[in-house]
Amino acid sequence: MSRTGLSNPKGPLQTEALFTPAPYEIDFTGLLSNTVAPRWMERLRMKLINDHFADQGLLDPEQLSVIARSAIDYLHPIRMGSTMRGQVKIVRCLRSSWSIAFTFDDNNTGEVHIRAQQVGAFLNAVTFTPARIPRAVKERIEQAFQTQ
Amino acid sequence: MEQRMLFEKTCDIIHEIVGIKAEMITLNSSLRDDLEADSLASVEIVMALEDCFNIEINEELIRRLVTVGDLIRAINAMLARAALRLPDGVQSIANATEYP
C-alpha cells in the first residue's frame, strides 16, 4: 500500500496528505496504475471527515456519507519515486449532498497530475432513504464558505 | 398560496439545483428527461421545497413524482394537510371523515 504522509488540515474545510506510490501499484507501462487514484481519494475523503467533522458522526448508519459520483482527470502520469501532495476541499454543499474537489500535484514541482471531483450523498443506511446533512455540519461548511 | 407564486418558487429552486433556466420549465416538464434531474437532484429539489414551504413530502408521494406538475400537486396536498392537520394517509377532507 502507498505510504501516506499525514499533515494538519490546511485552510477551512480543506485537507491534504502526501502519497508515495508503492512498487506493486506500478503497472506494466512503468507508471502508477489509474486504479490507485480512487483509493487515494477515499483516504483523503476519510481524512477530511476526520479532520473537520469527527464529532458529527458522519459515518453513523443514520447519516452515512457515501460516494454517489466520481469524475477523474488523469492529466500527467505518475512515476515510481514521486511524492504527490493530495488535497481535498468542499466546493458545494446542498441539503443531502456535497461536492468535493481533489488535486494531486507533485510535491517537488507543483505540477498537477490528477484532478477529480466527487459528489457525496448522505443516506440513512438503515432505511436506505436520503438523509439531510446534519445541521451542525452544514452550518460549519457555510461558515467556512463565508470566511473564504 | 397563489398557484403562480408556488410555481415560480418551485422553478427558482429547480434552477438553483440543476441550473435549468426558470423560463424553460413548464408544468409538464419531466424532472428526469427534460430537466435532467437525477435521483440525487430530485431529492435535493424535494428537500429544498420542504424547507421553503415548511412541509414534509412523504416517501410515497416522492416515488410518484414525474413532472413539475406532480411536484406542485404534492406541495398543494401537503400545504392543505398542514392547514387542516389531516392525519397521514388522508389526502383530502372528503375521506378525512373515515378517520377518527
mmCIF file of C-alpha atoms in Angstrom:
data_model
loop_
_atom_site.group_PDB
_atom_site.id
_atom_site.type_symbol
_atom_site.label_atom_id
_atom_site.label_comp_id
_atom_site.label_asym_id
_atom_site.label_seq_id
_atom_site.Cartn_x
_atom_site.Cartn_y
_atom_site.Cartn_z
ATOM 1 C CA MET A 1 0.000 0.000 0.000
ATOM 2 C CA SER A 2 1.179 3.528 -0.719
ATOM 3 C CA ARG A 3 2.704 5.313 2.199
ATOM 4 C CA THR A 4 0.641 8.243 3.262
ATOM 5 C CA GLY A 5 2.198 11.214 4.985
ATOM 6 C CA LEU A 6 -0.381 12.989 7.066
ATOM 7 C CA SER A 7 -0.298 16.679 7.746
ATOM 8 C CA ASN A 8 -2.508 19.136 9.512
ATOM 9 C CA PRO A 9 -5.629 20.363 7.749
ATOM 10 C CA LYS A 10 -4.824 23.318 5.532
ATOM 11 C CA GLY A 11 -7.343 26.089 5.427
ATOM 12 C CA PRO A 12 -11.012 25.922 6.278
ATOM 13 C CA LEU A 13 -12.558 22.552 5.409
ATOM 14 C CA GLN A 14 -9.561 21.556 3.351
ATOM 15 C CA THR A 15 -7.275 18.628 3.974
ATOM 16 C CA GLU A 16 -4.065 17.404 2.451
ATOM 17 C CA ALA A 17 -1.816 14.378 2.644
ATOM 18 C CA LEU A 18 1.325 13.089 0.950
ATOM 19 C CA PHE A 19 1.218 9.935 -1.179
ATOM 20 C CA THR A 20 4.100 7.805 -2.423
ATOM 21 C CA PRO A 21 3.404 5.069 -4.981
ATOM 22 C CA ALA A 22 4.143 1.541 -3.789
ATOM 23 C CA PRO A 23 6.044 -0.796 -6.168
ATOM 24 C CA TYR A 24 3.039 -3.046 -6.734
ATOM 25 C CA GLU A 25 0.933 -0.046 -7.766
ATOM 26 C CA ILE A 26 3.103 0.462 -10.842
ATOM 27 C CA ASP A 27 1.589 -1.205 -13.889
ATOM 28 C CA PHE A 28 3.239 -2.832 -16.927
ATOM 29 C CA THR A 29 3.903 0.561 -18.532
ATOM 30 C CA GLY A 30 6.055 1.595 -15.567
ATOM 31 C CA LEU A 31 3.536 4.195 -14.444
ATOM 32 C CA LEU A 32 1.213 4.391 -11.471
ATOM 33 C CA SER A 33 -1.962 2.449 -12.215
ATOM 34 C CA ASN A 34 -5.010 4.630 -12.720
ATOM 35 C CA THR A 35 -6.858 2.400 -10.285
ATOM 36 C CA VAL A 36 -4.835 3.876 -7.425
ATOM 37 C CA ALA A 37 -6.363 7.367 -7.631
ATOM 38 C CA PRO A 38 -9.799 6.322 -6.284
ATOM 39 C CA ARG A 39 -8.094 4.759 -3.260
ATOM 40 C CA TRP A 40 -6.036 7.883 -2.612
ATOM 41 C CA MET A 41 -9.207 9.939 -2.983
ATOM 42 C CA GLU A 42 -11.012 7.747 -0.478
ATOM 43 C CA ARG A 43 -8.199 8.188 2.025
ATOM 44 C CA LEU A 44 -8.398 11.945 1.577
ATOM 45 C CA ARG A 45 -12.191 11.901 1.896
ATOM 46 C CA MET A 46 -11.978 9.978 5.168
ATOM 47 C CA LYS A 47 -9.277 12.352 6.397
ATOM 48 C CA LEU A 48 -11.462 15.330 5.509
ATOM 49 C CA ILE A 49 -14.288 13.855 7.589
ATOM 50 C CA ASN A 50 -11.969 13.022 10.476
ATOM 51 C CA ASP A 51 -10.168 16.368 10.434
ATOM 52 C CA HIS A 52 -13.245 18.561 10.298
ATOM 53 C CA PHE A 53 -16.297 16.535 11.296
ATOM 54 C CA ALA A 54 -15.029 13.865 13.674
ATOM 55 C CA ASP A 55 -17.581 14.963 16.253
ATOM 56 C CA GLN A 56 -20.541 14.851 13.848
ATOM 57 C CA GLY A 57 -20.971 11.121 13.317
ATOM 58 C CA LEU A 58 -20.822 11.273 9.517
ATOM 59 C CA LEU A 59 -20.030 7.571 9.439
ATOM 60 C CA ASP A 60 -23.025 6.656 11.575
ATOM 61 C CA PRO A 61 -25.544 4.457 9.730
ATOM 62 C CA GLU A 62 -28.333 7.023 10.131
ATOM 63 C CA GLN A 63 -26.420 9.768 8.296
ATOM 64 C CA LEU A 64 -23.781 7.958 6.312
ATOM 65 C CA SER A 65 -21.789 9.911 3.754
ATOM 66 C CA VAL A 66 -21.435 7.779 0.623
ATOM 67 C CA ILE A 67 -19.883 8.404 -2.791
ATOM 68 C CA ALA A 68 -22.541 8.962 -5.417
ATOM 69 C CA ARG A 69 -20.424 10.121 -8.350
ATOM 70 C CA SER A 70 -16.725 10.408 -9.206
ATOM 71 C CA ALA A 71 -15.027 12.086 -12.162
ATOM 72 C CA ILE A 72 -11.271 11.852 -12.529
ATOM 73 C CA ASP A 73 -8.994 13.685 -14.977
ATOM 74 C CA TYR A 74 -5.634 11.974 -15.308
ATOM 75 C CA LEU A 75 -3.542 14.887 -16.552
ATOM 76 C CA HIS A 76 0.011 13.540 -16.297
ATOM 77 C CA PRO A 77 1.444 10.100 -15.484
ATOM 78 C CA ILE A 78 2.862 9.437 -12.026
ATOM 79 C CA ARG A 79 6.094 7.515 -11.721
ATOM 80 C CA MET A 80 7.726 5.408 -9.028
ATOM 81 C CA GLY A 81 9.638 7.601 -6.586
ATOM 82 C CA SER A 82 7.318 10.583 -6.963
ATOM 83 C CA THR A 83 5.771 12.127 -3.923
ATOM 84 C CA MET A 84 2.342 13.512 -4.582
ATOM 85 C CA ARG A 85 0.547 16.032 -2.452
ATOM 86 C CA GLY A 86 -3.169 15.310 -2.406
ATOM 87 C CA GLN A 87 -5.643 17.979 -1.433
ATOM 88 C CA VAL A 88 -9.391 17.827 -0.973
ATOM 89 C CA LYS A 89 -11.873 20.571 -0.242
ATOM 90 C CA ILE A 90 -15.633 21.006 -0.146
ATOM 91 C CA VAL A 91 -16.808 23.066 -3.113
ATOM 92 C CA ARG A 92 -20.597 22.817 -2.843
ATOM 93 C CA CYS A 93 -22.994 21.851 -0.118
ATOM 94 C CA LEU A 94 -26.683 21.245 -0.648
ATOM 95 C CA ARG A 95 -29.217 19.625 1.688
ATOM 96 C CA SER A 96 -28.457 15.954 1.168
ATOM 97 C CA SER A 97 -25.256 16.016 -0.862
ATOM 98 C CA TRP A 98 -21.961 17.798 -1.182
ATOM 99 C CA SER A 99 -19.322 18.108 -3.881
ATOM 100 C CA ILE A 100 -15.670 17.781 -3.034
ATOM 101 C CA ALA A 101 -12.724 18.548 -5.323
ATOM 102 C CA PHE A 102 -9.364 16.796 -5.328
ATOM 103 C CA THR A 103 -5.989 17.722 -6.753
ATOM 104 C CA PHE A 104 -2.834 15.646 -6.687
ATOM 105 C CA ASP A 105 0.293 17.612 -7.511
ATOM 106 C CA ASP A 106 3.978 16.775 -7.443
ATOM 107 C CA ASN A 107 5.293 17.720 -4.037
ATOM 108 C CA ASN A 108 8.553 18.989 -5.598
ATOM 109 C CA THR A 109 7.498 20.691 -8.819
ATOM 110 C CA GLY A 110 3.886 21.575 -8.012
ATOM 111 C CA GLU A 111 2.731 20.164 -11.356
ATOM 112 C CA VAL A 112 -0.859 18.931 -11.129
ATOM 113 C CA HIS A 113 -1.174 15.265 -12.166
ATOM 114 C CA ILE A 114 -4.734 14.414 -11.211
ATOM 115 C CA ARG A 115 -7.880 16.486 -10.778
ATOM 116 C CA ALA A 116 -11.093 14.920 -9.592
ATOM 117 C CA GLN A 117 -14.495 15.742 -8.281
ATOM 118 C CA GLN A 118 -16.867 13.665 -6.229
ATOM 119 C CA VAL A 119 -20.467 14.033 -5.207
ATOM 120 C CA GLY A 120 -21.190 12.607 -1.815
ATOM 121 C CA ALA A 121 -24.727 11.754 -0.821
ATOM 122 C CA PHE A 122 -25.984 11.338 2.698
ATOM 123 C CA LEU A 123 -28.304 8.472 3.391
ATOM 124 C CA ASN A 124 -29.806 6.527 6.183
ATOM 125 C CA ALA A 125 -28.207 3.122 5.712
ATOM 126 C CA VAL A 126 -30.840 1.536 7.924
ATOM 127 C CA THR A 127 -33.871 2.649 5.908
ATOM 128 C CA PHE A 128 -31.982 3.319 2.624
ATOM 129 C CA THR A 129 -33.603 6.712 2.331
ATOM 130 C CA PRO A 130 -31.864 10.045 1.703
ATOM 131 C CA ALA A 131 -30.748 11.853 4.843
ATOM 132 C CA ARG A 132 -30.209 15.518 5.394
ATOM 133 C CA ILE A 133 -26.715 16.744 6.079
ATOM 134 C CA PRO A 134 -26.649 17.334 9.843
ATOM 135 C CA ARG A 135 -27.410 20.948 10.695
ATOM 136 C CA ALA A 136 -24.130 21.454 12.581
ATOM 137 C CA VAL A 137 -22.138 20.163 9.595
ATOM 138 C CA LYS A 138 -23.992 22.384 7.152
ATOM 139 C CA GLU A 139 -23.522 25.425 9.371
ATOM 140 C CA ARG A 140 -19.813 24.717 9.673
ATOM 141 C CA ILE A 141 -19.485 24.446 5.892
ATOM 142 C CA GLU A 142 -21.498 27.624 5.269
ATOM 143 C CA GLN A 143 -19.412 29.472 7.823
ATOM 144 C CA ALA A 144 -16.236 28.313 6.094
ATOM 145 C CA PHE A 145 -17.519 29.496 2.697
ATOM 146 C CA GLN A 146 -18.288 32.921 4.159
ATOM 147 C CA THR A 147 -14.808 33.339 5.611
ATOM 148 C CA GLN A 148 -13.043 32.317 2.389
ATOM 149 C CA MET B 1 -50.963 30.278 -1.610
ATOM 150 C CA GLU B 2 -51.334 31.635 -5.108
ATOM 151 C CA GLN B 3 -50.538 28.895 -7.619
ATOM 152 C CA ARG B 4 -48.422 31.122 -9.826
ATOM 153 C CA MET B 5 -46.235 32.092 -6.894
ATOM 154 C CA LEU B 6 -45.903 28.440 -5.913
ATOM 155 C CA PHE B 7 -44.894 27.514 -9.469
ATOM 156 C CA GLU B 8 -42.358 30.355 -9.690
ATOM 157 C CA LYS B 9 -40.789 29.428 -6.364
ATOM 158 C CA THR B 10 -40.572 25.798 -7.488
ATOM 159 C CA CYS B 11 -38.898 26.890 -10.742
ATOM 160 C CA ASP B 12 -36.397 29.010 -8.797
ATOM 161 C CA ILE B 13 -35.475 26.019 -6.652
ATOM 162 C CA ILE B 14 -35.124 23.742 -9.680
ATOM 163 C CA HIS B 15 -32.891 26.368 -11.298
ATOM 164 C CA GLU B 16 -30.761 26.578 -8.156
ATOM 165 C CA ILE B 17 -30.261 22.806 -8.029
ATOM 166 C CA VAL B 18 -29.963 21.722 -11.682
ATOM 167 C CA GLY B 19 -29.176 25.019 -13.409
ATOM 168 C CA ILE B 20 -32.090 24.952 -15.885
ATOM 169 C CA LYS B 21 -33.457 28.458 -16.504
ATOM 170 C CA ALA B 22 -36.829 29.016 -14.858
ATOM 171 C CA GLU B 23 -38.431 30.147 -18.126
ATOM 172 C CA MET B 24 -37.636 26.751 -19.680
ATOM 173 C CA ILE B 25 -39.703 24.927 -17.062
ATOM 174 C CA THR B 26 -43.369 24.057 -17.531
ATOM 175 C CA LEU B 27 -45.835 22.021 -15.517
ATOM 176 C CA ASN B 28 -45.337 19.176 -17.996
ATOM 177 C CA SER B 29 -41.543 19.202 -17.771
ATOM 178 C CA SER B 30 -40.281 15.800 -16.757
ATOM 179 C CA LEU B 31 -37.820 16.059 -13.879
ATOM 180 C CA ARG B 32 -35.611 13.339 -15.279
ATOM 181 C CA ASP B 33 -35.993 13.635 -19.046
ATOM 182 C CA ASP B 34 -36.442 17.383 -19.564
ATOM 183 C CA LEU B 35 -34.671 18.871 -16.561
ATOM 184 C CA GLU B 36 -32.006 16.161 -16.274
ATOM 185 C CA ALA B 37 -32.594 15.873 -12.563
ATOM 186 C CA ASP B 38 -31.219 12.511 -11.460
ATOM 187 C CA SER B 39 -32.331 10.875 -8.238
ATOM 188 C CA LEU B 40 -29.863 12.935 -6.194
ATOM 189 C CA ALA B 41 -31.055 16.209 -7.716
ATOM 190 C CA SER B 42 -34.690 15.187 -7.257
ATOM 191 C CA VAL B 43 -34.065 14.568 -3.569
ATOM 192 C CA GLU B 44 -32.391 17.980 -3.288
ATOM 193 C CA ILE B 45 -35.347 19.658 -5.021
ATOM 194 C CA VAL B 46 -37.849 17.975 -2.714
ATOM 195 C CA MET B 47 -35.839 18.884 0.398
ATOM 196 C CA ALA B 48 -35.490 22.495 -0.751
ATOM 197 C CA LEU B 49 -39.256 22.679 -1.312
ATOM 198 C CA GLU B 50 -39.861 21.181 2.125
ATOM 199 C CA ASP B 51 -37.691 23.883 3.663
ATOM 200 C CA CYS B 52 -39.256 26.641 1.575
ATOM 201 C CA PHE B 53 -42.861 25.743 2.394
ATOM 202 C CA ASN B 54 -42.244 24.250 5.812
ATOM 203 C CA ILE B 55 -43.838 20.958 4.855
ATOM 204 C CA GLU B 56 -42.795 17.327 4.699
ATOM 205 C CA ILE B 57 -43.452 15.453 1.482
ATOM 206 C CA ASN B 58 -43.898 11.787 2.302
ATOM 207 C CA GLU B 59 -41.914 8.979 0.712
ATOM 208 C CA GLU B 60 -44.886 7.553 -1.133
ATOM 209 C CA LEU B 61 -45.534 10.854 -2.907
ATOM 210 C CA ILE B 62 -41.855 11.336 -3.730
ATOM 211 C CA ARG B 63 -41.755 7.992 -5.528
ATOM 212 C CA ARG B 64 -44.635 9.059 -7.757
ATOM 213 C CA LEU B 65 -43.143 12.391 -8.820
ATOM 214 C CA VAL B 66 -42.507 12.557 -12.564
ATOM 215 C CA THR B 67 -43.250 16.097 -13.688
ATOM 216 C CA VAL B 68 -43.083 19.583 -12.222
ATOM 217 C CA GLY B 69 -46.873 19.464 -12.120
ATOM 218 C CA ASP B 70 -46.654 16.413 -9.851
ATOM 219 C CA LEU B 71 -44.371 18.402 -7.572
ATOM 220 C CA ILE B 72 -46.831 21.290 -7.407
ATOM 221 C CA ARG B 73 -49.696 18.904 -6.650
ATOM 222 C CA ALA B 74 -47.634 17.265 -3.888
ATOM 223 C CA ILE B 75 -46.866 20.643 -2.339
ATOM 224 C CA ASN B 76 -50.519 21.649 -2.522
ATOM 225 C CA ALA B 77 -51.561 18.400 -0.867
ATOM 226 C CA MET B 78 -49.041 18.849 1.921
ATOM 227 C CA LEU B 79 -49.949 22.505 2.418
ATOM 228 C CA ALA B 80 -53.610 21.528 2.628
ATOM 229 C CA ARG B 81 -52.816 18.775 5.102
ATOM 230 C CA ALA B 82 -50.744 21.155 7.192
ATOM 231 C CA ALA B 83 -53.566 23.697 7.184
ATOM 232 C CA LEU B 84 -56.196 21.110 8.131
ATOM 233 C CA ARG B 85 -53.852 18.984 10.252
ATOM 234 C CA LEU B 86 -55.055 15.849 8.434
ATOM 235 C CA PRO B 87 -53.576 12.565 9.628
ATOM 236 C CA ASP B 88 -51.116 10.654 7.424
ATOM 237 C CA GLY B 89 -52.761 8.778 4.567
ATOM 238 C CA VAL B 90 -55.674 11.173 4.314
ATOM 239 C CA GLN B 91 -55.462 13.125 1.090
ATOM 240 C CA SER B 92 -58.433 15.457 1.456
ATOM 241 C CA ILE B 93 -61.383 16.464 3.580
ATOM 242 C CA ALA B 94 -63.557 14.125 1.526
ATOM 243 C CA ASN B 95 -62.070 10.994 3.061
ATOM 244 C CA ALA B 96 -60.955 12.559 6.301
ATOM 245 C CA THR B 97 -64.201 11.515 7.893
ATOM 246 C CA GLU B 98 -63.139 7.882 7.505
ATOM 247 C CA TYR B 99 -60.613 8.505 10.248
ATOM 248 C CA PRO B 100 -61.355 9.316 13.872
#
